[in-house]
């Protein structure tokens, strides 16, 4: 537990900030400043002790593609793209960003939403206007303060650095935007733009519709260098867990990892989700910082989830840095 002086110093720094900046952080559905201070003064322990790796998962049945195509085409299933600021990165060769690639991969869908970082909201809007035939609804996610490792505000040109609250923002952002209330469909296919091969596979949507479980989640065979969540059983629940929360079992013991693609029912009781605000360590240009963020994989721990495996070569290319020329053929083979 940190000393009261650390929290008091941070609170004093926050009190000097402009009111409009504080209101941005305190948006309903995000990490409230009071809760941030509580997390710092009394850290939560989200360690997962001795989880059991899941080694056998059903595969996606391609026979379900026709049902999924119809659901996407009619708008019964909407597509939501999680698009952090890095998703504007250009792919070598073609005039495509990771975000525009994702829209190309979602061409079957008639209802598309994009949840993006507030810092690039206007840029994303302009980017999408330049794409012919594309008119998705853009929704801002939430922001929090980037902190030094000693929990002081991290400053950039004397202004506090901001960071998004993570992939777990998708559901609260859609809820508080009113989109879920006005949505006339029944399912939402969520994809992460940072997985260059991730897309709402029609067969997986079909599997979700026939499977009758609240959540259907895609996983792929894991490799040693992967840092995405792993599939395991913990407290009697099969779920995805971030590798930094594992204890007692080495991450390389796990066989499957998260592709960032899932399909969920649109009428779930979102208030029952207990979001875990993890203290995430970041390293940018050898400068260390921390931020409190949540993960969409918390849905797996709350709602019954069916996990389906897809081939890694065609479904997993998580971008952490720059795409290389050798990645491009894989991307376009999978479209």
Coordinates of N, CA and C in Angstrom, one line a residue, residues 110-204:
X110 N -24.0 -4.6 -42.5 CA -24.7 -3.3 -42.8 C -24.8 -2.4 -41.6
X111 N -24.5 -2.8 -40.4 CA -24.5 -2.0 -39.2 C -23.1 -2.1 -38.6
X112 N -22.3 -1.0 -38.6 CA -20.9 -1.0 -38.2 C -20.7 0.2 -37.2
X113 N -20.1 -0.1 -36.1 CA -19.7 0.9 -35.1 C -18.2 0.9 -34.9
X114 N -17.6 2.0 -34.6 CA -16.2 2.1 -34.3 C -16.0 2.8 -33.0
X115 N -15.4 2.1 -32.1 CA -15.1 2.7 -30.7 C -13.6 3.0 -30.8
X116 N -13.3 4.3 -30.6 CA -11.9 4.8 -30.7 C -11.5 5.7 -29.6
X117 N -10.2 5.9 -29.5 CA -9.6 6.8 -28.5 C -10.0 8.2 -28.8
X118 N -10.4 9.0 -27.7 CA -10.8 10.4 -27.9 C -9.8 11.2 -28.6
X119 N -8.5 11.0 -28.3 CA -7.4 11.8 -28.9 C -7.4 11.8 -30.4
X120 N -7.9 10.7 -31.0 CA -7.9 10.6 -32.5 C -9.3 10.5 -33.0
X121 N -10.3 10.9 -32.2 CA -11.7 10.8 -32.7 C -11.9 11.6 -34.0
X122 N -11.5 12.9 -34.0 CA -11.7 13.7 -35.2 C -10.9 13.1 -36.4
X123 N -9.7 12.6 -36.1 CA -8.9 12.1 -37.2 C -9.6 10.8 -37.8
X124 N -10.1 10.0 -36.9 CA -10.9 8.8 -37.4 C -12.1 9.2 -38.2
X125 N -12.8 10.2 -37.7 CA -14.0 10.7 -38.5 C -13.6 11.1 -39.9
X126 N -12.5 11.9 -40.0 CA -12.0 12.3 -41.3 C -11.5 11.2 -42.1
X127 N -10.8 10.2 -41.5 CA -10.3 9.1 -42.2 C -11.5 8.2 -42.8
X128 N -12.5 8.1 -42.1 CA -13.7 7.3 -42.6 C -14.4 8.0 -43.7
X129 N -14.5 9.3 -43.6 CA -15.2 10.1 -44.7 C -14.5 9.9 -46.0
X130 N -13.2 9.6 -46.0 CA -12.4 9.4 -47.2 C -12.6 8.0 -47.8
X131 N -13.4 7.2 -47.2 CA -13.6 5.8 -47.7 C -14.9 5.7 -48.3
X132 N -15.0 5.3 -49.6 CA -16.2 5.3 -50.4 C -17.1 4.2 -49.8
X133 N -18.4 4.6 -49.6 CA -19.4 3.7 -49.2 C -19.4 3.3 -47.8
X134 N -18.6 4.0 -47.0 CA -18.5 3.6 -45.5 C -19.1 4.7 -44.7
X135 N -20.0 4.4 -43.8 CA -20.6 5.4 -42.9 C -20.9 4.8 -41.5
X136 N -19.8 4.2 -40.9 CA -20.1 3.7 -39.5 C -20.2 4.8 -38.5
X137 N -20.9 4.5 -37.4 CA -21.0 5.4 -36.3 C -19.8 5.3 -35.4
X138 N -19.2 6.5 -35.1 CA -17.9 6.5 -34.3 C -18.3 6.9 -32.9
X139 N -17.8 6.2 -32.0 CA -18.1 6.4 -30.5 C -16.7 6.6 -29.8
X140 N -16.6 7.6 -29.0 CA -15.4 7.8 -28.2 C -15.3 6.9 -27.0
X141 N -14.2 6.3 -26.7 CA -14.0 5.5 -25.5 C -13.6 6.4 -24.4
X142 N -13.1 5.9 -23.3 CA -12.8 6.7 -22.1 C -11.3 6.9 -22.0
X143 N -11.0 8.0 -21.2 CA -9.6 8.4 -21.0 C -9.3 8.3 -19.5
X144 N -8.0 8.1 -19.2 CA -7.5 8.2 -17.8 C -6.1 8.8 -17.9
X145 N -5.6 9.1 -16.7 CA -4.3 9.8 -16.7 C -3.2 8.7 -16.8
X146 N -2.2 9.0 -17.6 CA -1.0 8.2 -17.6 C -0.1 8.7 -16.4
X147 N 0.4 7.7 -15.7 CA 1.2 8.0 -14.4 C 2.6 7.6 -14.5
X148 N 3.5 8.2 -13.8 CA 4.8 7.8 -13.6 C 4.7 6.5 -12.7
X149 N 5.8 5.8 -12.6 CA 5.8 4.5 -11.8 C 5.6 4.9 -10.3
X150 N 5.9 6.1 -9.9 CA 5.7 6.5 -8.5 C 4.3 7.1 -8.3
X151 N 3.4 7.0 -9.3 CA 2.0 7.4 -9.3 C 1.8 8.9 -9.3
X152 N 2.8 9.6 -9.8 CA 2.6 11.0 -10.1 C 2.2 11.2 -11.5
X153 N 1.5 12.3 -11.9 CA 1.1 12.5 -13.2 C 2.3 12.5 -14.2
X154 N 2.1 11.8 -15.3 CA 3.2 11.9 -16.3 C 2.8 13.1 -17.2
X155 N 3.8 14.0 -17.3 CA 3.6 15.2 -18.1 C 4.3 15.2 -19.4
X156 N 3.6 15.9 -20.4 CA 4.2 16.1 -21.7 C 4.0 17.5 -22.1
X157 N 5.1 18.3 -22.1 CA 5.1 19.7 -22.3 C 4.2 20.4 -21.3
X158 N 4.4 19.9 -20.0 CA 3.7 20.5 -18.8 C 2.2 20.2 -18.8
X159 N 1.7 19.3 -19.7 CA 0.3 18.9 -19.7 C 0.3 17.4 -19.4
X160 N -0.8 17.0 -18.6 CA -0.9 15.6 -18.3 C -1.0 14.7 -19.5
X161 N -0.3 13.6 -19.6 CA -0.5 12.7 -20.7 C -1.8 11.8 -20.4
X162 N -2.5 11.6 -21.5 CA -3.7 10.8 -21.3 C -3.6 9.5 -22.1
X163 N -4.4 8.5 -21.6 CA -4.4 7.2 -22.3 C -5.8 6.6 -22.2
X164 N -6.1 5.7 -23.1 CA -7.4 5.1 -23.1 C -7.6 4.1 -21.9
X165 N -8.8 3.8 -21.6 CA -9.0 2.9 -20.5 C -9.0 1.4 -20.9
X166 N -8.6 1.1 -22.2 CA -8.5 -0.3 -22.6 C -9.7 -0.9 -23.4
X167 N -9.5 -2.1 -23.8 CA -10.6 -2.8 -24.6 C -11.9 -2.9 -23.9
X168 N -11.8 -2.9 -22.6 CA -13.1 -3.0 -21.8 C -14.0 -1.8 -21.9
X169 N -13.5 -0.8 -22.6 CA -14.3 0.4 -22.8 C -15.5 0.2 -23.8
X170 N -15.3 -0.9 -24.6 CA -16.3 -1.1 -25.7 C -17.7 -1.1 -25.2
X171 N -18.0 -1.9 -24.2 CA -19.4 -2.1 -23.8 C -19.9 -0.8 -23.1
X172 N -19.2 -0.2 -22.1 CA -19.7 1.0 -21.5 C -19.8 2.2 -22.5
X173 N -18.9 2.2 -23.5 CA -19.0 3.3 -24.5 C -20.3 3.1 -25.3
X174 N -20.6 1.9 -25.8 CA -21.8 1.7 -26.6 C -23.0 1.9 -25.7
X175 N -23.0 1.5 -24.5 CA -24.1 1.7 -23.6 C -24.5 3.2 -23.4
X176 N -23.5 4.0 -23.0 CA -23.7 5.4 -22.7 C -23.9 6.3 -23.9
X177 N -23.5 5.7 -25.1 CA -23.8 6.5 -26.3 C -25.2 6.4 -26.8
X178 N -26.0 5.4 -26.2 CA -27.4 5.2 -26.6 C -27.5 4.2 -27.7
X179 N -26.4 3.7 -28.3 CA -26.5 2.8 -29.4 C -27.2 1.5 -29.1
X180 N -26.9 1.0 -27.9 CA -27.5 -0.3 -27.6 C -29.0 -0.2 -27.4
X181 N -29.4 0.9 -26.8 CA -30.9 1.1 -26.6 C -31.6 1.2 -28.0
X182 N -30.9 1.9 -29.0 CA -31.6 2.1 -30.2 C -31.4 1.0 -31.2
X183 N -30.5 0.1 -30.9 CA -30.1 -1.0 -31.8 C -31.3 -2.0 -31.9
X184 N -31.8 -2.3 -33.1 CA -32.9 -3.2 -33.2 C -32.5 -4.6 -33.4
X185 N -31.2 -4.9 -33.5 CA -30.7 -6.3 -33.7 C -30.6 -7.1 -32.4
X186 N -29.9 -8.2 -32.5 CA -29.8 -9.1 -31.4 C -28.4 -9.5 -30.9
X187 N -27.4 -9.3 -31.8 CA -26.1 -9.7 -31.5 C -25.1 -8.6 -32.0
X188 N -23.9 -8.7 -31.3 CA -22.8 -7.7 -31.7 C -21.5 -8.5 -31.9
X189 N -20.9 -8.4 -33.0 CA -19.6 -9.0 -33.3 C -18.5 -8.0 -33.0
X190 N -17.7 -8.2 -32.1 CA -16.6 -7.3 -31.7 C -15.3 -7.7 -32.2
X191 N -14.5 -6.8 -32.8 CA -13.2 -7.2 -33.4 C -12.2 -6.1 -33.0
X192 N -11.0 -6.5 -32.8 CA -9.9 -5.6 -32.4 C -9.1 -5.2 -33.7
X193 N -9.1 -4.0 -34.1 CA -8.4 -3.6 -35.3 C -6.9 -3.9 -35.3
X194 N -6.3 -4.1 -34.1 CA -4.9 -4.4 -34.0 C -4.6 -5.8 -34.3
X195 N -5.6 -6.7 -34.5 CA -5.3 -8.0 -35.1 C -5.6 -7.8 -36.6
X196 N -4.6 -7.8 -37.4 CA -4.8 -7.5 -38.8 C -5.6 -8.6 -39.5
X197 N -5.6 -9.8 -38.9 CA -6.4 -10.9 -39.5 C -7.7 -11.1 -38.9
X198 N -8.0 -10.4 -37.8 CA -9.3 -10.6 -37.1 C -10.4 -9.9 -37.8
X199 N -11.5 -10.6 -37.9 CA -12.7 -10.1 -38.6 C -13.9 -10.9 -38.1
X200 N -15.1 -10.3 -38.2 CA -16.3 -11.1 -37.8 C -16.6 -12.2 -38.7
X201 N -16.0 -13.4 -38.6 CA -16.2 -14.5 -39.5 C -17.7 -14.9 -39.5
X202 N -18.2 -15.0 -40.7 CA -19.7 -15.3 -40.8 C -20.0 -16.6 -40.1
X203 N -19.1 -17.6 -40.2 CA -19.4 -18.9 -39.6 C -19.4 -18.8 -38.1
X204 N -18.6 -17.9 -37.5 CA -18.6 -17.8 -36.1 C -19.9 -17.1 -35.6

